[in-house]
Coordinates of C-alpha atoms in Angstrom, one line a residue:
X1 CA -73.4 42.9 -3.2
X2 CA -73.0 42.2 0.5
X3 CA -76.2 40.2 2.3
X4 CA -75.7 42.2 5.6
X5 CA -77.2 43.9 8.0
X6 CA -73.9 44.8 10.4
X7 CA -70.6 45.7 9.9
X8 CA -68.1 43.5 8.1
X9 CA -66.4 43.5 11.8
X10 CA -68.8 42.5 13.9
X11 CA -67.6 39.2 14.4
X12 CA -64.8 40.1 15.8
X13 CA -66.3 39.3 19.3
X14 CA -66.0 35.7 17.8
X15 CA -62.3 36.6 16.6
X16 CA -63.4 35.9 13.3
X17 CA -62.7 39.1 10.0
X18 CA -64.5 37.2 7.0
X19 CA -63.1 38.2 3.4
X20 CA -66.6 37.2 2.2
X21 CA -70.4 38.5 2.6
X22 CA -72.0 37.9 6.0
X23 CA -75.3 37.0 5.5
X24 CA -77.0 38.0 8.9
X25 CA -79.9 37.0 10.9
X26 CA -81.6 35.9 7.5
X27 CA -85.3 34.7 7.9
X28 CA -85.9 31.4 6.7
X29 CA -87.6 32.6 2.8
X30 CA -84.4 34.2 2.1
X31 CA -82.0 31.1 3.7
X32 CA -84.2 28.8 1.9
X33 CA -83.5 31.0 -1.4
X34 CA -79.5 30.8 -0.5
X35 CA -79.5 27.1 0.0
X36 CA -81.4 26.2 -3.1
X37 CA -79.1 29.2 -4.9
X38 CA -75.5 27.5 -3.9
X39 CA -77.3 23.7 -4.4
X40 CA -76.8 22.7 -0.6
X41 CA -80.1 20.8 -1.5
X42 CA -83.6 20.4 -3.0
X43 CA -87.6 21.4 -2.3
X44 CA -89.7 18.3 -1.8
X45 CA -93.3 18.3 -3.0
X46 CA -95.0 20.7 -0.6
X47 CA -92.3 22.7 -0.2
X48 CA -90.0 21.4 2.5
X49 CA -86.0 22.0 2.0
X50 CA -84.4 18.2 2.0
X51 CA -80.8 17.8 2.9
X52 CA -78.6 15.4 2.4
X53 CA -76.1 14.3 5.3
X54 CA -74.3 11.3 4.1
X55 CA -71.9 10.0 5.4
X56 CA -72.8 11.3 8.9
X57 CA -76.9 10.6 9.6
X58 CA -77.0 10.5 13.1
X59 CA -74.9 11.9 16.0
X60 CA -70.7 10.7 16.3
X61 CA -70.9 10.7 19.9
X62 CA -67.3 9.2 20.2
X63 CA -65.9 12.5 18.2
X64 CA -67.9 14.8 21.6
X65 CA -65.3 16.4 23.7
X66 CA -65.2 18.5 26.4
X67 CA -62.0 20.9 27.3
X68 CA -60.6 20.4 30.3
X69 CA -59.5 23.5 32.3
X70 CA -59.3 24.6 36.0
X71 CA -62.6 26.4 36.4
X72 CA -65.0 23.2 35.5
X73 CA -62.6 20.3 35.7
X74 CA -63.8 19.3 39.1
X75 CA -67.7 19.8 37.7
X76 CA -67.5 17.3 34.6
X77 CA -68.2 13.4 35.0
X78 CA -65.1 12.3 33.2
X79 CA -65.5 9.0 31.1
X80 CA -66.6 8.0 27.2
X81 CA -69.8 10.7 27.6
X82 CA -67.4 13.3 28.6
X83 CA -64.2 13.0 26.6
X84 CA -61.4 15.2 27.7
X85 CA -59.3 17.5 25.4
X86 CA -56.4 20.1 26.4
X87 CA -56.5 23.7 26.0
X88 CA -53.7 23.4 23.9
X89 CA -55.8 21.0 21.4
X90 CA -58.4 23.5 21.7
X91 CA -56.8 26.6 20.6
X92 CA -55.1 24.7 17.7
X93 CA -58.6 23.8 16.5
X94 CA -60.1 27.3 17.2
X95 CA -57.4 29.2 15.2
X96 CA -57.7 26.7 11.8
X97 CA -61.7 26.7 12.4
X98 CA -61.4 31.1 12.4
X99 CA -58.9 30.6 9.5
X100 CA -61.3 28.1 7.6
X101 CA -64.3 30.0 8.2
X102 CA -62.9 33.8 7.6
X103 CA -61.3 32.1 3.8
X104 CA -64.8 31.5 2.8
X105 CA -67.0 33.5 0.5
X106 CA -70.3 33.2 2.0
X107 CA -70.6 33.0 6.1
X108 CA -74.4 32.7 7.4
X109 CA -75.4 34.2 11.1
X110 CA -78.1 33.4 13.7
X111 CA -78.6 34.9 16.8
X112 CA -81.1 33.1 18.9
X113 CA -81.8 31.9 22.3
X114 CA -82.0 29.1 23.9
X115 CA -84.5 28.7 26.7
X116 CA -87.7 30.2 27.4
X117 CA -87.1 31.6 30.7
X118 CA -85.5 35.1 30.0
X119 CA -84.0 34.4 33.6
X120 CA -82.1 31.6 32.6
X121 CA -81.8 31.4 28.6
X122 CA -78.4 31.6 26.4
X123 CA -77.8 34.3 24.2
X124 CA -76.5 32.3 21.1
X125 CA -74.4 33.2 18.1
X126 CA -74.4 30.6 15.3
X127 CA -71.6 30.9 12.3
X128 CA -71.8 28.5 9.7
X129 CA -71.0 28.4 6.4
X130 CA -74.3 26.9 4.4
X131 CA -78.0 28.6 4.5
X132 CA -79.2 25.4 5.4
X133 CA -77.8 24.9 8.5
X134 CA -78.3 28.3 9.3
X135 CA -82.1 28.0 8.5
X136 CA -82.0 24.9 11.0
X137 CA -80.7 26.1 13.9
X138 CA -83.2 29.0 13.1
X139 CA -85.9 26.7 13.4
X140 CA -84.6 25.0 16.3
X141 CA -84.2 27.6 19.1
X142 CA -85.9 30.8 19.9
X143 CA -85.9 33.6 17.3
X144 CA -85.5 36.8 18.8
X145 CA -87.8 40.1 18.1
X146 CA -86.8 43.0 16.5
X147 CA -86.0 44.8 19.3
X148 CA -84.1 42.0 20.9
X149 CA -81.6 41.5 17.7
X150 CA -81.1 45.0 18.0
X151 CA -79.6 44.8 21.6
X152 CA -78.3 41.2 21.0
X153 CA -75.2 40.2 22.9
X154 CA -74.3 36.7 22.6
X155 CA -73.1 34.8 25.4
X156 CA -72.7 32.1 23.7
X157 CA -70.8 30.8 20.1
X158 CA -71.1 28.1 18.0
X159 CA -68.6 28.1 15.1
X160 CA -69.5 25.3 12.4
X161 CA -67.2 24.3 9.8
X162 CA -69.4 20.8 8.3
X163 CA -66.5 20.5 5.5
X164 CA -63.4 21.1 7.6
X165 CA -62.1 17.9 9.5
X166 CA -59.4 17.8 12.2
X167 CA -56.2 16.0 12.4
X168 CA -55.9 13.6 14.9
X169 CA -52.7 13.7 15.4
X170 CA -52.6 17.4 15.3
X171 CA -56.0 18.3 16.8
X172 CA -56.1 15.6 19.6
X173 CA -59.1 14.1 18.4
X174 CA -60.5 10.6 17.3
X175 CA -60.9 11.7 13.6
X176 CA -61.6 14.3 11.4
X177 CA -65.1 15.0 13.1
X178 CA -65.0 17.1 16.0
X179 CA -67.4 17.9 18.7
X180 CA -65.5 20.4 21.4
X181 CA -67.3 22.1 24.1
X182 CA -65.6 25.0 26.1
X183 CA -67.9 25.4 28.8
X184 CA -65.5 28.3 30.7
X185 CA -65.0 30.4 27.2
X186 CA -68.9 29.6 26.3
X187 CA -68.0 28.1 23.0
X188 CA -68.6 25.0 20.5
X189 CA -66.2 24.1 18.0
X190 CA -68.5 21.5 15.2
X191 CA -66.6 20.0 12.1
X192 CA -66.7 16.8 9.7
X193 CA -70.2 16.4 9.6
X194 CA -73.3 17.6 7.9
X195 CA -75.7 16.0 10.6
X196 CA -77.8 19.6 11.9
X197 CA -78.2 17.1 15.0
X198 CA -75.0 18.1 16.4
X199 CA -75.9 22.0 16.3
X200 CA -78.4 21.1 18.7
X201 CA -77.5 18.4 21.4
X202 CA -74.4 20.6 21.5
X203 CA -76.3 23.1 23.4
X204 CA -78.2 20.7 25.2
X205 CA -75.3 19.3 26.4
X206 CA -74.3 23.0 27.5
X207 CA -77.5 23.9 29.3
X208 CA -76.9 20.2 30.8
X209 CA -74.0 21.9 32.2
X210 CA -75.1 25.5 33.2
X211 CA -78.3 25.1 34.4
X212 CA -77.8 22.7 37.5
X213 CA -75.5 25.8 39.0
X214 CA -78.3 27.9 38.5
X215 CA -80.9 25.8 40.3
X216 CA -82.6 24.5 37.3
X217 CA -82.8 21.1 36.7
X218 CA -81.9 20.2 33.3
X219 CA -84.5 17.4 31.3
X220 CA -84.6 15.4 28.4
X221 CA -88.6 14.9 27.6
X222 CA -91.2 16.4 26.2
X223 CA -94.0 18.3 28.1
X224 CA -97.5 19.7 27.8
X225 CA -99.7 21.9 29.4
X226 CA -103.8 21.1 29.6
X227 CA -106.8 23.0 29.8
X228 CA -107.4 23.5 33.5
X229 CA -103.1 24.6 33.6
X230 CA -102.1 21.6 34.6
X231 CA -98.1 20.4 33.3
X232 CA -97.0 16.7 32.5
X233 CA -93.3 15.6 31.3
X234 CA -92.5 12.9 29.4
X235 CA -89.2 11.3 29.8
X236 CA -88.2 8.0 27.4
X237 CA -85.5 7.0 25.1
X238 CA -86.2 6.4 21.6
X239 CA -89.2 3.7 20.3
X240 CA -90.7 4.1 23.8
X241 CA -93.7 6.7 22.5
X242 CA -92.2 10.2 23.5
X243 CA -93.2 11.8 21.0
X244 CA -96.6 10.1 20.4
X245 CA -98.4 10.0 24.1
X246 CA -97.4 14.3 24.4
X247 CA -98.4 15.2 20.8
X248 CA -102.3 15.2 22.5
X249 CA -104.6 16.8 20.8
X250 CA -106.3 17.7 23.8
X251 CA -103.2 19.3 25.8
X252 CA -101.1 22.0 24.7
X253 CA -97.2 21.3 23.4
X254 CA -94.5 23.3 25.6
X255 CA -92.2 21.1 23.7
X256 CA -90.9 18.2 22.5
X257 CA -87.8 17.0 23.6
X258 CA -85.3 19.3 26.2
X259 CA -86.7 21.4 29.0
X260 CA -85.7 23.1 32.8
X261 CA -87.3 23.0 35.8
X262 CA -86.9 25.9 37.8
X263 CA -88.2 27.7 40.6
X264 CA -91.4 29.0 38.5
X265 CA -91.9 25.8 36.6
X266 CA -91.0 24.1 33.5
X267 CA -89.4 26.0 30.3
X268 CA -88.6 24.9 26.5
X269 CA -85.1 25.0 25.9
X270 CA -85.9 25.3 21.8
X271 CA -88.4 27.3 19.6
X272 CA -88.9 24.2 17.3
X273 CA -89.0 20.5 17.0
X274 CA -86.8 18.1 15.5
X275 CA -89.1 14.3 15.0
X276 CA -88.0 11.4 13.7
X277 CA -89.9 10.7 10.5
X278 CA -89.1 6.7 9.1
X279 CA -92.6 5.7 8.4
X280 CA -94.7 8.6 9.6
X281 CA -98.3 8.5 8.6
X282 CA -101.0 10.7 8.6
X283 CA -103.1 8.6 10.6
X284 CA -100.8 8.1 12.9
X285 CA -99.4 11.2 13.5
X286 CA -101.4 13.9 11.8
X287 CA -99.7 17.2 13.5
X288 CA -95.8 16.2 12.5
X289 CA -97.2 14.9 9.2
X290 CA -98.7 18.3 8.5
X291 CA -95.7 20.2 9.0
X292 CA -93.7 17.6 6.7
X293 CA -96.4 19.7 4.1
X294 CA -94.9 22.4 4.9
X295 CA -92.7 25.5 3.3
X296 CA -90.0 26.3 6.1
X297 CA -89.9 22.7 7.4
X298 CA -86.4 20.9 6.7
X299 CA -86.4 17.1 6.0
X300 CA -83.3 15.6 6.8
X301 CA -81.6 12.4 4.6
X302 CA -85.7 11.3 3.2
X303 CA -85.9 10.0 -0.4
X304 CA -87.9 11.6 -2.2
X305 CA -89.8 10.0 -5.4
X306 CA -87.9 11.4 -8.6
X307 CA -91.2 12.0 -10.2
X308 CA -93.2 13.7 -7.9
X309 CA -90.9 14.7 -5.6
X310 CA -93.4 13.6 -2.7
X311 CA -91.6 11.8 0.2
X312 CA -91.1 7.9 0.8
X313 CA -91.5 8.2 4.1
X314 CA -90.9 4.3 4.9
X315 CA -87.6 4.5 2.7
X316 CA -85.0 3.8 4.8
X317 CA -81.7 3.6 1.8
X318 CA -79.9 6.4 3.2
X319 CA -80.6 6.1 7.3
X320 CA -83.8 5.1 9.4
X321 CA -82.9 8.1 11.1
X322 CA -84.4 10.4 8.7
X323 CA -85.6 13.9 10.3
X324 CA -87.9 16.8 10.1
X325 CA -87.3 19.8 11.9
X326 CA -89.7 23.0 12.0
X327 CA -90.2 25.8 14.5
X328 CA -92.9 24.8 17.5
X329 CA -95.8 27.3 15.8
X330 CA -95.8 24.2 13.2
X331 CA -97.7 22.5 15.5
X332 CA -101.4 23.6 15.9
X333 CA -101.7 23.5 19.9
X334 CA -98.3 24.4 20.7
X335 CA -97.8 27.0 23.7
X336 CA -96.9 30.1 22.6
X337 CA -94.4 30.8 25.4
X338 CA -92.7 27.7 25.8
X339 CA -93.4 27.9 29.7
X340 CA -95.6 25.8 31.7
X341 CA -95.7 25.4 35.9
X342 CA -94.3 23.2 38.2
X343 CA -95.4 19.8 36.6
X344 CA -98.1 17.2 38.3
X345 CA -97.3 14.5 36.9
X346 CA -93.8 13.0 35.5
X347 CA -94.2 9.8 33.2
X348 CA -91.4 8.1 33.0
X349 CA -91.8 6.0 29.3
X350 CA -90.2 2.6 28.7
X351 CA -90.5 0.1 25.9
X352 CA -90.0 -3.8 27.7
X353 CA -89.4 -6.3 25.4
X354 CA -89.0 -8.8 28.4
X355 CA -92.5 -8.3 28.6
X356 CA -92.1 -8.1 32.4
X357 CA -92.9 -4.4 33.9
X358 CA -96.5 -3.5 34.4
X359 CA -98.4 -1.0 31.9
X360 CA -98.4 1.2 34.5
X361 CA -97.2 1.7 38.1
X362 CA -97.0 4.9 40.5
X363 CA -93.3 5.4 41.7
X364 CA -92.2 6.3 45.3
X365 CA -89.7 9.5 45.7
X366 CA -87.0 7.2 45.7
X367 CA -88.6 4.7 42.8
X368 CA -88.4 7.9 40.8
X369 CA -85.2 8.5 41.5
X370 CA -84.0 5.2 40.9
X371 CA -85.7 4.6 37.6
X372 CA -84.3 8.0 36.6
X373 CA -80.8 7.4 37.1
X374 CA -81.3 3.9 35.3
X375 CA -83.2 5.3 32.0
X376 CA -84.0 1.8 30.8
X377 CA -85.8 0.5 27.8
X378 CA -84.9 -2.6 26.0
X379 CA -83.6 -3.5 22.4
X380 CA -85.7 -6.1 20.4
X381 CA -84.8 -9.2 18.7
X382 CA -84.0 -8.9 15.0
X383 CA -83.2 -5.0 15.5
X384 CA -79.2 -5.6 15.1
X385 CA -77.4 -8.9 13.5
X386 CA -76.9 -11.6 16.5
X387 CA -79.5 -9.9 18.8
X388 CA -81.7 -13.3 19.2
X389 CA -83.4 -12.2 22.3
X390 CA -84.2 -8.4 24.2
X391 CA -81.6 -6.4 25.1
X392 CA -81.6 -4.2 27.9
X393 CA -80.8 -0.5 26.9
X394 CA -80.0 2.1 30.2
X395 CA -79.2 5.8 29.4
X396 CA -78.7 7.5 32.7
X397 CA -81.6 10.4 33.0
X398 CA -82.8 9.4 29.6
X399 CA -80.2 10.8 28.6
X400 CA -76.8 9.7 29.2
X401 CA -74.8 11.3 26.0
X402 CA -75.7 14.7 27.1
X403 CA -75.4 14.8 30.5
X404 CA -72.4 16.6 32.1
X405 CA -72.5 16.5 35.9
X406 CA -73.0 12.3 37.4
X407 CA -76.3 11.2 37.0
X408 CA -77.2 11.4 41.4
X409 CA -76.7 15.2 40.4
X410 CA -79.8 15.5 38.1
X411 CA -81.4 12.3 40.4
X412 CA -80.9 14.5 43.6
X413 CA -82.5 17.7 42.5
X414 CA -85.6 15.5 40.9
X415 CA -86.0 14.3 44.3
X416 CA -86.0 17.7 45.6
X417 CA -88.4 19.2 43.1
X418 CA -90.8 16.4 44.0
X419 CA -90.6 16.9 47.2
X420 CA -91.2 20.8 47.1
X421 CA -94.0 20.5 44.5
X422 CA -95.7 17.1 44.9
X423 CA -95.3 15.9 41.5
X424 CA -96.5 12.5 41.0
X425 CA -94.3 9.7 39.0
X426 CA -95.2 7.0 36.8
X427 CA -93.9 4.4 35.0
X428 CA -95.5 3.4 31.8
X429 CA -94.5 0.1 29.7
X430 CA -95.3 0.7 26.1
X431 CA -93.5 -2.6 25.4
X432 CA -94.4 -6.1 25.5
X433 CA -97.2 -8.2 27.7
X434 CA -98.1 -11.3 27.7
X435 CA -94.5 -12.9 27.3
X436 CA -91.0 -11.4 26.1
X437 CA -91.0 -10.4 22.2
X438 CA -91.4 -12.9 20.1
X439 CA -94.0 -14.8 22.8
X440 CA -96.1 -11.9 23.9
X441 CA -97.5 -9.2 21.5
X442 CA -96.8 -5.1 22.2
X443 CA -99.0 -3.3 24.3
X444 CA -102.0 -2.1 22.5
X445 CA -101.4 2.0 21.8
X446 CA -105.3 2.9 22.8
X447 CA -104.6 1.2 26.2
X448 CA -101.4 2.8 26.6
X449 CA -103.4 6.1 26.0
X450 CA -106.6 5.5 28.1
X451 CA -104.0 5.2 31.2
X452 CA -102.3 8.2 30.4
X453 CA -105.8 9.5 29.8
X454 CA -106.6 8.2 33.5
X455 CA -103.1 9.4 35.4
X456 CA -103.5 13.1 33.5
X457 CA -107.0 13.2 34.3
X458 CA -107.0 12.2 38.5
X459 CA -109.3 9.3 37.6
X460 CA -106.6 6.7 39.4
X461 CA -107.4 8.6 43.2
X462 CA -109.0 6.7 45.2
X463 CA -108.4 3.2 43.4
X464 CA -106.1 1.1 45.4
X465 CA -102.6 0.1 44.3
X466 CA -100.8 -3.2 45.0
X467 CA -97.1 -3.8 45.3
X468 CA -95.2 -5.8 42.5
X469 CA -93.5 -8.4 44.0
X470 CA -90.2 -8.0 42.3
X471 CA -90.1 -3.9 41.4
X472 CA -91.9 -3.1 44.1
X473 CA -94.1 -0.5 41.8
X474 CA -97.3 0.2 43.1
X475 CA -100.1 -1.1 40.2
X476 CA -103.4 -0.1 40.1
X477 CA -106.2 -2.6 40.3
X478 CA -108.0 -1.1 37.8
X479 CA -108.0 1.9 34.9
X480 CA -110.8 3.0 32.6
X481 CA -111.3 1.4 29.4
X482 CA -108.3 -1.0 30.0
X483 CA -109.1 -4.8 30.6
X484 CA -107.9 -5.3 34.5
X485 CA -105.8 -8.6 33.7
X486 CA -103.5 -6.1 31.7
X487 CA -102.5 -4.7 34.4
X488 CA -100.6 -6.8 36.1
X489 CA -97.9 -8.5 33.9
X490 CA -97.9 -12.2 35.7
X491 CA -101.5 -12.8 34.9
X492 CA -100.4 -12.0 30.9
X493 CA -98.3 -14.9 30.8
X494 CA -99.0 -18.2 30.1
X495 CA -96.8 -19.3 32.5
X496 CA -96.7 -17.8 36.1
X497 CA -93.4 -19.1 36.5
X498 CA -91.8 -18.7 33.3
X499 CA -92.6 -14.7 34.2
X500 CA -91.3 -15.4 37.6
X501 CA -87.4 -16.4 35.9
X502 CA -88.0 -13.5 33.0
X503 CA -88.8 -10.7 35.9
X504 CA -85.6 -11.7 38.2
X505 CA -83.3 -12.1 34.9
X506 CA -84.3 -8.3 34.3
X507 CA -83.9 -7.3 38.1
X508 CA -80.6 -8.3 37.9
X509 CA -80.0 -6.4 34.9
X510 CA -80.9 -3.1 37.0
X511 CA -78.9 -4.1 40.0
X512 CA -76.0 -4.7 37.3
X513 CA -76.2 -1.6 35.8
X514 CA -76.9 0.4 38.8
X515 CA -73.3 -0.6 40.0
X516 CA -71.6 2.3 37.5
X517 CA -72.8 4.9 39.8
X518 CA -70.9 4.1 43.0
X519 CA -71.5 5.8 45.8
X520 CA -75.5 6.4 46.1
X521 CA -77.5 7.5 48.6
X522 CA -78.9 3.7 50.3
X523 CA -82.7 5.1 50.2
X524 CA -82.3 5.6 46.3
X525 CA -80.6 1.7 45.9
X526 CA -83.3 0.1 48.0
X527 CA -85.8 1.1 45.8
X528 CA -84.5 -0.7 43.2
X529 CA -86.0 -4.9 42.2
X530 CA -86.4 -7.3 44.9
X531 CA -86.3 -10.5 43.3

């Protein structure tokens, strides 16, 4: 009997006719049921649904194309982020991923948005062939009332074929995996892999796109809201303490990891969370532990003990990258409508293993639109085979792999929103003081709190700043509860001018990278190091 609740042709918008059932707009009990029903995985202790991704456990950026066509060619930064692939490759690959998917017995639907904003959201139609993905992406973006399904008009399509892989030769691909995005016929094509990951950057990657030409700037952070209304962001790449410094017990979560900036303020592009899990603790974080207790939570490529079923959360065997992803309700101070206003403060998070950058600084306009567009946090020593010393790691925007437009795009309108809403930016080094890693030891977490304590909660104003000689950021002289020879990096060291060679090594580093961008407005590259 037929799992439906619409006609057997109502994906033909999609130009898809399915032999099989069309399981529709299941809630997550029921796709949990289906998933454990056709063995697409297991129930950890607790309840959670664990999947296996192997051999895909993170993202294959290199397999992320983008069509090229008339109508957006001249929009799209062109390059190894933005891969280009013909319409002819395209339509080839649509007509075998329709064919794949309308062969199959069992096809699983979601329709959900993707923003918060009603103004500016996506009207979304997932298609994909396993329960578990479906109950993923149902986690992961906005579900939709009653009355809204019932009026539901996507304006959007992702089709997902995880077991169907390209040809090459054929296709116009890398390999059998296949990220395509067709920004002018509002569709993703997602094959060869299992990883849910992809069914959500994609999107990302399309509101990276879209929202820019409505005004809105597009963000990868995290935000929060506290009690007197008052909206933070948190930009950083991975290891630099997203995640941890937002999830504050004191503040309300908007979200944690893609949101837009528009006119009204700041908006959650999802309706869940997706946290990295390799070692979590309940000490440390007690909120994403929770909902790692949880029925409706899916953990992603964890081992589990074959006992009790209970998860090893420092196993590592199949990925460090192991996942949890459950809707934002999960968490116990979440905000309810994913919407905040225009935000007062922007922290801009980066982990330096050259032990050099101050703990925190307050960023000019034109700082913050420098450090931006550079993204920079560094690799440490011992993370990869032959890495001996830090490496410096820059992801334009924080966020290079899913950015559409040239980074000055998404740099320009920061500046803009700064200007028309007085936002104040920060940097904050979560990484390494008193000497480079190895030498120096890693910024203590409860100082790295009681400053964001002091930037969230005004108790900087009035204290004066002092320029850093090489970065020019502006540090405080002093923050509550943190020792004041902390704060500035060159007293840390042992040896003034052993910091002195370290600081200019990692100047040149920014001036280096800073050279991909070309053409940038002089303001924005003078606010780059001195030394």
């Amino acid at each position: 009997m037929a799992i439906t609740t619409s006609p057997q042709n109502a994906l033909a918008g999609q130009g898809l006719n399915p032999k099989g059932t069309i399981h529709w707009n299941l809630i997550s009990p029921m796709l949990v049921q289906e998933a454990i029903a056709r063995h697409e995985g297991t129930l950890a202790d607790m309840g959670p649904f664990v999947a296996i991704t192997a051999p895909h456990t993170g993202r294959s950026p290199n397999d992320k194309f983008v069509v090229k066509e008339p109508s957006t060619a001249g929009d799209v930064d062109w390059g190894k982020v933005n891969q280009p692939i013909s319409e002819e490759h395209f339509e080839l690959l649509l007509a075998e991923v329709r064919a794949y998917l309308d062969a199959l017995d069992d096809v699983f639907v979601q329709d959900l948005f993707c923003g918060a904003d009603p103004r500016h959201r996506l009207s979304v139609r997932y298609v994909t062939p396993n329960a578990w993905h479906a109950h993923f992406v149902r986690n992961m973006f906005i579900r939709p009332a009653a009355d809204e399904l019932a009026s539901f008009a996507p304006n959007f399509t992702v089709l997902h074929a995880p077991e169907f892989h390209a040809t090459p030769e054929k296709h116009g691909t890398r390999s059998g995996t296949f990220i395509v995005l067709h920004l002018a016929k509002r569709m993703i094509l997602i094959g060869g892999t299992r990883y849910a990951g992809e069914l959500k950057k994609a999107m990302f990657t399309v509101m990276n796109y879209l929202m820019p030409k409505q005004g809105v700037l597009s963000m990868h952070c995290s935000a929060n809201i506290g009690p007197k209304g008052d909206t933070a962001l948190f930009f950083g790449l991975s290891g630099t303490g997203k995640t941890t410094l937002s999830a504050d017990p004191e503040r309300g979560l908007i979200g944690d990891d893609e949101h837009g900036w528009s006119d009204e303020g700041v908006f959650n592009y999802e309706g869940g969370c997706y946290a990295k899990v390799i070692n979590l603790s309940p000490e440390q974080e007690p909120d994403i532990y929770a909902t790692t207790q949880m029925f409706g939570t899916i953990l992603e490529n964890v081992v589990l003990d074959p006992a009790t079923r209970k998860v090893r959360f420092e196993e590592q065997t199949i990925t460090e990258n192991t996942r949890a992803s459950y809707p934002l309700h999960y968490i116990r101070n979440h905000v309810p409508s994913g919407r905040g206003g225009h935000p007062k403060n922007i922290v801009f998070l980066t982990a330096d293993a050259f032990g050099v950058l101050p703990p925190i600084a307050r960023l000019t306009r034109e700082q913050a639109m420098y450090y931006f567009m550079s993204g920079y946090t560094a690799k440490v020593a011992g993370t990869e085979r032959g890495v001996t010393e830090p490496q410096a790691t820059f992801s334009s925007c924080f966020g290079a792999v899913f950015l559409v437009w040239h980074a000055s795009k998404y740099a320009e309108m920061l500046g803009q929103l700064i200007d028309e809403h007085g936002s104040r930016v920060w940097l904050v080094n979560t990484g390494w003081s008193g000497g480079p890693y190895g030498v120096g030891s890693r910024m203590k977490l409860a100082y790295t709190r009681a400053m964001v304590r002091a930037l969230l909660d005004d108790a900087l104003e009035g204290i004066p700043f002092s320029p850093d000689p090489i970065f020019g950021l502006s540090i405080p002289a002093k923050v509550p509860n943190v020792p004041s020879e902390v704060l500035d990096p060159r007293r840390t060291w042992g040896e003034g001018a052993a910091y002195d060679a370290q600081a200019k090594k990692l100047a040149e580093m920014f001036r280096k990278n800073f050279e991909k961008f070309g053409a940038v407005a002089p303001a924005i590259v003078a606010a780059g190091p001195k030394g």
